[in-house]
Structure formats: structure tokens, C-alpha cells
Amino acid sequence: AAASSANAAREPDGPGEPLASDPPVPPLDAPGMRVLHFASLAPNGHNTQPWSVVVHDARHWTIRSVASRRLPAVDPHDRELTLSIGAFTENLVLAAAAEGLEAECAVIEPSAGTNDVLEVHLHEATPRSESLAPLALRRTVRKGHEDREFPQAVVSRLCEPLERRFVYVPRATSQARRLAEWTLEANRQQTWRDDAQRELGAWIRFDDRAAREARDGLSTASMEITGIAGWYVRHFMTPEDALTDSFRARTVASVAELVQQGA
């Protein structure tokens, strides 16, 4: 999570660029640093990490979206960006609770000239005992899911607290088959769009050095490309490869396998 002062001089220039700040960033205590660490592990589109945090003081922050980390080709209406910042905020709230802090988050109405999204105030509270380990274990890929359907008890536990806003579609139904077909077709259309592929290639960290320096984007490790395949990607592939027919065909074939997995 990038932190800046309340008078941030500019946004990041692009992927991997830190925020410039003047005057210096106000100090964060250890609980605040841990909260932001777990918040920064939130899932987000292409791992662009499209958020920044303005630190007013140790218990008062503002969350901003970062325009240079948008995905205009695949997310022109900022839907995924909004979901990403929502996931960041959810992690922040959970991590704060584990630190004995209640995170009070207020939406900031959009206005010209600002990317401020949320105002966060942290208040002392009774620490919760839930482990934050699952946040650190989050996978970024959608493969290897079990094919067995959820038991009815699990479905009820998921759906009832959300007042029917969560709908479970069992994998063996005609609705699930249609969802799989539509998902595959949507991915096929996107994969054969040059603008989407250029954008994807720009956020893939093909070699270890790029992954270390940028600390964002899609690395071979985060995509779970291991063994000889991972070695080949790190040593021989470049962003331009995302535009080749073979890269696109492999992407579509991978999605065809993925849509057959899961409950």
C-alpha cells in the first residue's frame, strides 16, 4: 500500500512508480503498518494495485484511486478498479479488527480534480481473535478448484446472511453450462482484441528482475507458471508475445479448462 502525505505532489507516473510526497509522510505505528500490509494483499485486476493511502495521522487516512493504474482496455468503466478498492477496504477492516481497531469508512462523493474514494478513521476496539493467515494465503489464479458441488448446509450459510443477494448455481445445471459458455466466449473476444492484449502484456512481469523492481503486475510465481514453462517465460518472453496467435490460443485453451472446474 503506497502511503503519501495529505499534500501529495503527484500520482505515480506508472506501474512500479512510488508516490512523491512533500512534506514527509506522517509516521504510522506498528498496528497501522500491519493493517496496510494486509490491506495491500487484496485481489485486484492484473495486480495493478490501483490504490494509494493518504496518511493524515496514525488513525486518519484517505483511500484514493490511482489513475495511472487503470485498465482502460479491459475495464473502461472502472468496474474492476472499484471492486479492487472494495477488496482492499474489506481487508483493511478485517486487519484493523485483529489489531483492536474499528475501521469507520465513509464514501467520499466524486468531485472534479480528486480521486479520493474513502475516508477512514480508526477507533480503539476489542481485538477479534480471527486469524488473518487466509488473507496472506490468497491465490490469484482460478485453477485447481474441486468439482464437487457445495452441500446444502454450505449454500445456506453463504446465502442466508446476504438476504438472497448471493445465488449458487450448481455446476451440473443448464444455467451453469450457459455461464461457462458465455465466460469462454467473453474471454475469446477479449483475447483477440489487440488493445486488451497490449495492456495485459504491459502488466506481466516476465522476468524476476522486473517482478522485484515493480512489485506489482503478474509474475510467473503469481500465475503459478512453474518448472520449465516458468523458466522459458522468464528468459525468453516479452510483452510483445501477448499479441502472438500462439499466446492467444493458449489463453483461450486455458480458459476452456477453467470453466469446467469448480462447484
PDB file of C-alpha atoms in Angstrom, residues 96-258:
ATOM      1  CA  ALA A  96      -7.924  -3.428  11.809  1.00  0.00           C
ATOM      2  CA  ALA A  97     -10.303  -5.585  13.857  1.00  0.00           C
ATOM      3  CA  ALA A  98      -7.493  -8.072  14.532  1.00  0.00           C
ATOM      4  CA  GLU A  99      -5.377  -5.157  15.793  1.00  0.00           C
ATOM      5  CA  GLY A 100      -8.078  -3.977  18.188  1.00  0.00           C
ATOM      6  CA  LEU A 101      -9.229  -1.173  15.919  1.00  0.00           C
ATOM      7  CA  GLU A 102     -12.606  -0.453  14.380  1.00  0.00           C
ATOM      8  CA  ALA A 103     -12.321   0.997  10.877  1.00  0.00           C
ATOM      9  CA  GLU A 104     -15.008   3.600  10.192  1.00  0.00           C
ATOM     10  CA  CYS A 105     -15.132   4.043   6.404  1.00  0.00           C
ATOM     11  CA  ALA A 106     -17.127   6.817   4.740  1.00  0.00           C
ATOM     12  CA  VAL A 107     -17.583   7.104   0.980  1.00  0.00           C
ATOM     13  CA  ILE A 108     -16.371  10.397  -0.488  1.00  0.00           C
ATOM     14  CA  GLU A 109     -18.676  11.824  -3.137  1.00  0.00           C
ATOM     15  CA  PRO A 110     -16.905  12.120  -6.517  1.00  0.00           C
ATOM     16  CA  SER A 111     -15.740  15.594  -7.436  1.00  0.00           C
ATOM     17  CA  ALA A 112     -13.607  17.135 -10.164  1.00  0.00           C
ATOM     18  CA  GLY A 113      -9.874  17.137  -9.624  1.00  0.00           C
ATOM     19  CA  THR A 114      -9.721  14.439  -6.946  1.00  0.00           C
ATOM     20  CA  ASN A 115      -9.532  10.645  -6.876  1.00  0.00           C
ATOM     21  CA  ASP A 116     -10.466  10.372  -3.192  1.00  0.00           C
ATOM     22  CA  VAL A 117     -12.712   7.355  -2.609  1.00  0.00           C
ATOM     23  CA  LEU A 118     -12.976   6.697   1.142  1.00  0.00           C
ATOM     24  CA  GLU A 119     -12.262   8.448   4.416  1.00  0.00           C
ATOM     25  CA  VAL A 120     -11.019   6.042   7.102  1.00  0.00           C
ATOM     26  CA  HIS A 121     -10.996   6.696  10.848  1.00  0.00           C
ATOM     27  CA  LEU A 122      -9.625   4.029  13.189  1.00  0.00           C
ATOM     28  CA  HIS A 123     -11.018   3.770  16.720  1.00  0.00           C
ATOM     29  CA  GLU A 124      -9.940   1.618  19.655  1.00  0.00           C
ATOM     30  CA  ALA A 125     -11.994  -1.567  19.995  1.00  0.00           C
ATOM     31  CA  THR A 126     -11.811  -5.063  21.444  1.00  0.00           C
ATOM     32  CA  PRO A 127      -9.435  -7.178  19.323  1.00  0.00           C
ATOM     33  CA  ARG A 128     -11.007 -10.036  17.401  1.00  0.00           C
ATOM     34  CA  SER A 129      -9.432 -13.450  17.555  1.00  0.00           C
ATOM     35  CA  GLU A 130      -9.845 -14.432  13.877  1.00  0.00           C
ATOM     36  CA  SER A 131      -6.610 -15.328  12.116  1.00  0.00           C
ATOM     37  CA  LEU A 132      -5.505 -13.168   9.201  1.00  0.00           C
ATOM     38  CA  ALA A 133      -3.487 -16.031   7.715  1.00  0.00           C
ATOM     39  CA  PRO A 134      -6.083 -16.713   4.966  1.00  0.00           C
ATOM     40  CA  LEU A 135      -5.534 -13.190   3.610  1.00  0.00           C
ATOM     41  CA  ALA A 136      -1.858 -13.973   3.086  1.00  0.00           C
ATOM     42  CA  LEU A 137      -2.642 -17.353   1.501  1.00  0.00           C
ATOM     43  CA  ARG A 138      -4.950 -15.932  -1.188  1.00  0.00           C
ATOM     44  CA  ARG A 139      -4.320 -17.387  -4.654  1.00  0.00           C
ATOM     45  CA  THR A 140      -4.525 -15.202  -7.719  1.00  0.00           C
ATOM     46  CA  VAL A 141      -5.373 -17.934 -10.219  1.00  0.00           C
ATOM     47  CA  ARG A 142      -8.640 -19.749 -10.858  1.00  0.00           C
ATOM     48  CA  LYS A 143      -7.427 -23.281 -11.471  1.00  0.00           C
ATOM     49  CA  GLY A 144      -7.380 -26.469  -9.443  1.00  0.00           C
ATOM     50  CA  HIS A 145     -10.865 -25.998  -7.969  1.00  0.00           C
ATOM     51  CA  GLU A 146     -12.723 -29.090  -6.770  1.00  0.00           C
ATOM     52  CA  ASP A 147     -15.599 -30.276  -8.949  1.00  0.00           C
ATOM     53  CA  ARG A 148     -17.916 -31.450  -6.173  1.00  0.00           C
ATOM     54  CA  GLU A 149     -20.995 -29.343  -5.521  1.00  0.00           C
ATOM     55  CA  PHE A 150     -21.489 -27.444  -2.286  1.00  0.00           C
ATOM     56  CA  PRO A 151     -23.545 -29.235   0.388  1.00  0.00           C
ATOM     57  CA  GLN A 152     -26.864 -27.541   1.125  1.00  0.00           C
ATOM     58  CA  ALA A 153     -25.611 -26.507   4.577  1.00  0.00           C
ATOM     59  CA  VAL A 154     -22.769 -24.537   2.970  1.00  0.00           C
ATOM     60  CA  VAL A 155     -25.138 -22.908   0.467  1.00  0.00           C
ATOM     61  CA  SER A 156     -27.448 -21.841   3.281  1.00  0.00           C
ATOM     62  CA  ARG A 157     -24.571 -20.429   5.297  1.00  0.00           C
ATOM     63  CA  LEU A 158     -23.451 -18.353   2.309  1.00  0.00           C
ATOM     64  CA  CYS A 159     -26.849 -17.185   1.101  1.00  0.00           C
ATOM     65  CA  GLU A 160     -28.971 -16.548   4.182  1.00  0.00           C
ATOM     66  CA  PRO A 161     -26.881 -13.759   5.791  1.00  0.00           C
ATOM     67  CA  LEU A 162     -26.825 -11.920   2.457  1.00  0.00           C
ATOM     68  CA  GLU A 163     -30.600 -11.882   2.098  1.00  0.00           C
ATOM     69  CA  ARG A 164     -30.589 -13.766  -1.207  1.00  0.00           C
ATOM     70  CA  ARG A 165     -28.065 -11.442  -2.853  1.00  0.00           C
ATOM     71  CA  PHE A 166     -25.811 -14.488  -3.249  1.00  0.00           C
ATOM     72  CA  VAL A 167     -27.043 -17.122  -5.725  1.00  0.00           C
ATOM     73  CA  TYR A 168     -25.478 -20.553  -6.041  1.00  0.00           C
ATOM     74  CA  VAL A 169     -25.687 -22.212  -9.459  1.00  0.00           C
ATOM     75  CA  PRO A 170     -24.705 -25.916  -9.210  1.00  0.00           C
ATOM     76  CA  ARG A 171     -22.198 -26.971 -11.852  1.00  0.00           C
ATOM     77  CA  ALA A 172     -24.387 -29.756 -13.312  1.00  0.00           C
ATOM     78  CA  THR A 173     -27.266 -27.430 -14.251  1.00  0.00           C
ATOM     79  CA  SER A 174     -28.079 -25.907 -17.626  1.00  0.00           C
ATOM     80  CA  GLN A 175     -27.572 -22.425 -16.130  1.00  0.00           C
ATOM     81  CA  ALA A 176     -24.015 -23.354 -15.132  1.00  0.00           C
ATOM     82  CA  ARG A 177     -23.294 -24.688 -18.613  1.00  0.00           C
ATOM     83  CA  ARG A 178     -24.518 -21.437 -20.163  1.00  0.00           C
ATOM     84  CA  LEU A 179     -22.391 -19.391 -17.749  1.00  0.00           C
ATOM     85  CA  ALA A 180     -19.355 -21.467 -18.758  1.00  0.00           C
ATOM     86  CA  GLU A 181     -20.081 -20.950 -22.461  1.00  0.00           C
ATOM     87  CA  TRP A 182     -20.578 -17.197 -22.052  1.00  0.00           C
ATOM     88  CA  THR A 183     -17.433 -16.861 -19.943  1.00  0.00           C
ATOM     89  CA  LEU A 184     -15.379 -18.704 -22.543  1.00  0.00           C
ATOM     90  CA  GLU A 185     -16.784 -16.596 -25.388  1.00  0.00           C
ATOM     91  CA  ALA A 186     -16.178 -13.345 -23.475  1.00  0.00           C
ATOM     92  CA  ASN A 187     -12.562 -14.367 -22.865  1.00  0.00           C
ATOM     93  CA  ARG A 188     -12.142 -15.389 -26.507  1.00  0.00           C
ATOM     94  CA  GLN A 189     -13.354 -11.989 -27.714  1.00  0.00           C
ATOM     95  CA  GLN A 190     -11.148 -10.120 -25.249  1.00  0.00           C
ATOM     96  CA  THR A 191      -8.079 -12.223 -26.042  1.00  0.00           C
ATOM     97  CA  TRP A 192      -8.303 -11.342 -29.735  1.00  0.00           C
ATOM     98  CA  ARG A 193      -8.504  -7.613 -29.058  1.00  0.00           C
ATOM     99  CA  ASP A 194      -5.095  -6.037 -29.576  1.00  0.00           C
ATOM    100  CA  ASP A 195      -5.667  -3.224 -27.067  1.00  0.00           C
ATOM    101  CA  ALA A 196      -6.531  -5.709 -24.316  1.00  0.00           C
ATOM    102  CA  GLN A 197      -3.500  -7.865 -25.112  1.00  0.00           C
ATOM    103  CA  ARG A 198      -1.121  -4.896 -25.134  1.00  0.00           C
ATOM    104  CA  GLU A 199      -2.470  -3.868 -21.761  1.00  0.00           C
ATOM    105  CA  LEU A 200      -2.040  -7.385 -20.399  1.00  0.00           C
ATOM    106  CA  GLY A 201       1.499  -7.611 -21.737  1.00  0.00           C
ATOM    107  CA  ALA A 202       2.398  -4.301 -20.088  1.00  0.00           C
ATOM    108  CA  TRP A 203       1.435  -5.687 -16.680  1.00  0.00           C
ATOM    109  CA  ILE A 204       3.102  -9.101 -16.973  1.00  0.00           C
ATOM    110  CA  ARG A 205       6.481  -9.166 -15.199  1.00  0.00           C
ATOM    111  CA  PHE A 206       8.162 -11.665 -17.487  1.00  0.00           C
ATOM    112  CA  ASP A 207      11.480 -11.887 -15.630  1.00  0.00           C
ATOM    113  CA  ASP A 208      12.497 -11.931 -11.966  1.00  0.00           C
ATOM    114  CA  ARG A 209      14.193  -8.538 -12.118  1.00  0.00           C
ATOM    115  CA  ALA A 210      11.034  -6.830 -13.400  1.00  0.00           C
ATOM    116  CA  ALA A 211       8.974  -8.515 -10.688  1.00  0.00           C
ATOM    117  CA  ARG A 212      11.373  -7.382  -7.952  1.00  0.00           C
ATOM    118  CA  GLU A 213      11.602  -3.805  -9.213  1.00  0.00           C
ATOM    119  CA  ALA A 214       7.911  -3.217  -9.948  1.00  0.00           C
ATOM    120  CA  ARG A 215       6.393  -5.259  -7.076  1.00  0.00           C
ATOM    121  CA  ASP A 216       3.095  -5.288  -8.962  1.00  0.00           C
ATOM    122  CA  GLY A 217       1.664  -6.881 -12.075  1.00  0.00           C
ATOM    123  CA  LEU A 218       1.549 -10.577 -12.958  1.00  0.00           C
ATOM    124  CA  SER A 219       4.701 -12.581 -12.258  1.00  0.00           C
ATOM    125  CA  THR A 220       5.279 -16.214 -13.195  1.00  0.00           C
ATOM    126  CA  ALA A 221       5.038 -17.057  -9.497  1.00  0.00           C
ATOM    127  CA  SER A 222       1.665 -15.328  -9.032  1.00  0.00           C
ATOM    128  CA  MET A 223       0.351 -17.035 -12.181  1.00  0.00           C
ATOM    129  CA  GLU A 224       1.749 -20.355 -10.888  1.00  0.00           C
ATOM    130  CA  ILE A 225       3.781 -20.947 -14.061  1.00  0.00           C
ATOM    131  CA  THR A 226       6.477 -23.249 -12.723  1.00  0.00           C
ATOM    132  CA  GLY A 227       9.162 -25.635 -13.921  1.00  0.00           C
ATOM    133  CA  ILE A 228      10.464 -25.472 -17.485  1.00  0.00           C
ATOM    134  CA  ALA A 229       7.499 -23.360 -18.612  1.00  0.00           C
ATOM    135  CA  GLY A 230       8.256 -20.733 -15.955  1.00  0.00           C
ATOM    136  CA  TRP A 231      11.951 -20.735 -16.826  1.00  0.00           C
ATOM    137  CA  TYR A 232      11.130 -20.232 -20.506  1.00  0.00           C
ATOM    138  CA  VAL A 233       8.760 -17.320 -19.797  1.00  0.00           C
ATOM    139  CA  ARG A 234      11.306 -15.573 -17.543  1.00  0.00           C
ATOM    140  CA  HIS A 235      14.162 -15.899 -20.027  1.00  0.00           C
ATOM    141  CA  PHE A 236      12.635 -15.643 -23.487  1.00  0.00           C
ATOM    142  CA  MET A 237       9.218 -13.965 -23.453  1.00  0.00           C
ATOM    143  CA  THR A 238       8.467 -10.227 -23.709  1.00  0.00           C
ATOM    144  CA  PRO A 239       5.305  -8.073 -23.610  1.00  0.00           C
ATOM    145  CA  GLU A 240       5.072  -8.304 -27.419  1.00  0.00           C
ATOM    146  CA  ASP A 241       4.445 -12.050 -27.124  1.00  0.00           C
ATOM    147  CA  ALA A 242       0.982 -11.308 -25.732  1.00  0.00           C
ATOM    148  CA  LEU A 243      -0.015 -10.261 -29.270  1.00  0.00           C
ATOM    149  CA  THR A 244       1.038 -13.502 -30.953  1.00  0.00           C
ATOM    150  CA  ASP A 245      -1.515 -16.025 -32.189  1.00  0.00           C
ATOM    151  CA  SER A 246       0.069 -18.811 -30.137  1.00  0.00           C
ATOM    152  CA  PHE A 247      -0.187 -16.801 -26.872  1.00  0.00           C
ATOM    153  CA  ARG A 248      -3.843 -16.011 -27.550  1.00  0.00           C
ATOM    154  CA  ALA A 249      -4.662 -19.600 -28.460  1.00  0.00           C
ATOM    155  CA  ARG A 250      -3.058 -20.887 -25.242  1.00  0.00           C
ATOM    156  CA  THR A 251      -5.028 -18.329 -23.237  1.00  0.00           C
ATOM    157  CA  VAL A 252      -8.354 -19.439 -24.729  1.00  0.00           C
ATOM    158  CA  ALA A 253      -7.466 -23.110 -24.242  1.00  0.00           C
ATOM    159  CA  SER A 254      -6.639 -22.427 -20.599  1.00  0.00           C
ATOM    160  CA  VAL A 255      -9.971 -20.682 -20.040  1.00  0.00           C
ATOM    161  CA  ALA A 256     -11.770 -23.618 -21.691  1.00  0.00           C
ATOM    162  CA  GLU A 257     -10.293 -25.853 -18.994  1.00  0.00           C
ATOM    163  CA  LEU A 258     -11.023 -23.424 -16.160  1.00  0.00           C
TER     164      LEU A 258
END
